[in-house]
mmCIF file of C-alpha atoms in Angstrom:
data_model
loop_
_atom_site.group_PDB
_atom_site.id
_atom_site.type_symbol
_atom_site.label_atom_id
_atom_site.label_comp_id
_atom_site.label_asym_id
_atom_site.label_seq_id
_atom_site.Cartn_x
_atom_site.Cartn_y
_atom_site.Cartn_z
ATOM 1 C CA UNK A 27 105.418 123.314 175.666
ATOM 2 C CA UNK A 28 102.697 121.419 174.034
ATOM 3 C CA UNK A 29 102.966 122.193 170.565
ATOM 4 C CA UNK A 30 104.294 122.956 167.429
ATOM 5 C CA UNK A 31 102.829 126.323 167.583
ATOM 6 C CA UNK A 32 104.598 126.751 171.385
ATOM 7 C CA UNK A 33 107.919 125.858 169.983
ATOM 8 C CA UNK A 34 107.410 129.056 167.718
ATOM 9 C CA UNK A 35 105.906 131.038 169.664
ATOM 10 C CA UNK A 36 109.123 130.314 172.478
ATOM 11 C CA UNK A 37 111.400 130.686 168.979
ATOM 12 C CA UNK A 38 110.320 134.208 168.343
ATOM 13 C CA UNK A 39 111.238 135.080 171.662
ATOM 14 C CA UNK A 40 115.244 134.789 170.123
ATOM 15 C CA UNK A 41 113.986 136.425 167.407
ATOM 16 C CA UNK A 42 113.513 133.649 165.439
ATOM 17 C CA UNK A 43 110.793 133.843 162.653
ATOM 18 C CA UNK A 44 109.672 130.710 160.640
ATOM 19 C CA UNK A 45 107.834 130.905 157.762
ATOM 20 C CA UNK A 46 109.274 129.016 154.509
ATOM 21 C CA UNK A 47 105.773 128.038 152.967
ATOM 22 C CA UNK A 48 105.056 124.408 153.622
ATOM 23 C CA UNK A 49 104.767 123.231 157.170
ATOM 24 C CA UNK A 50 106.972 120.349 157.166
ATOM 25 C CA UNK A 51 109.670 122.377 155.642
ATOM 26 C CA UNK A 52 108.450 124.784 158.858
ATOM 27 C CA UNK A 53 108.870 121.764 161.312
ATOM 28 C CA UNK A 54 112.359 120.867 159.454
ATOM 29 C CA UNK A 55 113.570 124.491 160.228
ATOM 30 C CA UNK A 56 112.412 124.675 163.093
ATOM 31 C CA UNK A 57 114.494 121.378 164.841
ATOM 32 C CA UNK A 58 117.730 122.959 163.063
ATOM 33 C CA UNK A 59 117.299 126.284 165.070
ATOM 34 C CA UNK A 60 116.605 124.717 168.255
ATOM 35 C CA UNK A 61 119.354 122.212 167.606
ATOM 36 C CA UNK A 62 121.622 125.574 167.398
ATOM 37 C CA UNK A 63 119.937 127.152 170.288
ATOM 38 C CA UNK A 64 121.311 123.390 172.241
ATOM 39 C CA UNK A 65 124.795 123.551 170.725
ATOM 40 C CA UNK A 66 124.730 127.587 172.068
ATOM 41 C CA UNK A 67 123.530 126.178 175.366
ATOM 42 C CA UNK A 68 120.484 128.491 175.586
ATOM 43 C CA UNK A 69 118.301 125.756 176.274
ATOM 44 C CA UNK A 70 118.772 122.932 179.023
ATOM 45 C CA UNK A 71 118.132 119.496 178.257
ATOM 46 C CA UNK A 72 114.902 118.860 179.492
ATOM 47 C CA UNK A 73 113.507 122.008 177.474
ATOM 48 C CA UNK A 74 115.799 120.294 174.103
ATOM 49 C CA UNK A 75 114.200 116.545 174.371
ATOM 50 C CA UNK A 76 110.033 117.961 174.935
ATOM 51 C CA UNK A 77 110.894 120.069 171.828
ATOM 52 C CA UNK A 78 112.882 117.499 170.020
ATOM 53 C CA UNK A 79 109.441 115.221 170.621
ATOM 54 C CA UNK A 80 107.363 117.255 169.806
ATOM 55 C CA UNK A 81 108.852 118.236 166.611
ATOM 56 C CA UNK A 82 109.591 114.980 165.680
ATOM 57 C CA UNK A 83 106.054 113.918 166.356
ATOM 58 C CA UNK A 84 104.630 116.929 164.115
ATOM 59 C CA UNK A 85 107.165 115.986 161.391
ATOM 60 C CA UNK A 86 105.718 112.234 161.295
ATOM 61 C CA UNK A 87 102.037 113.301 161.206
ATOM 62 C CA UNK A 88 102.895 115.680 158.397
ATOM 63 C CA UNK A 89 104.316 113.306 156.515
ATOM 64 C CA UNK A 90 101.422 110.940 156.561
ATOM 65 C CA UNK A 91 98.761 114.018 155.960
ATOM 66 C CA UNK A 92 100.391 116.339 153.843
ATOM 67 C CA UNK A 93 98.538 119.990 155.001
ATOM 68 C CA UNK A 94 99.965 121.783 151.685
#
């Protein structure tokens, strides 16, 4: 996983679908789902931190170049 668009790409696999209409509200979504895939323990913890970084990483660069 390399990227945002892997984390939702993996998420859809769960049948997760994210699409609220601004991207950071996207990212934001997207680190409560996989926060509840962790507390479900579908995910290890390796898989949990690379998309915890990434997302947070995303989330940071969003914020400091608003895309919408």
């Amino acid at each position: 996983m390399k990227n945002f668009y892997d984390i939702l790409t993996y998420l859809k696999t769960f049948g997760i679908y994210i699409h609220v209409g601004k991207r950071l509200w996207d990212i934001e979504i997207a680190a409560l789902e996989v926060d509840n895939l962790k507390k479900a323990d579908v995910i290890d913890n390796k898989k949990y931190a690379t998309m915890k970084l990434i997302l947070a990483h995303e989330h940071r660069l969003e914020e400091e170049n608003p895309s919408d």
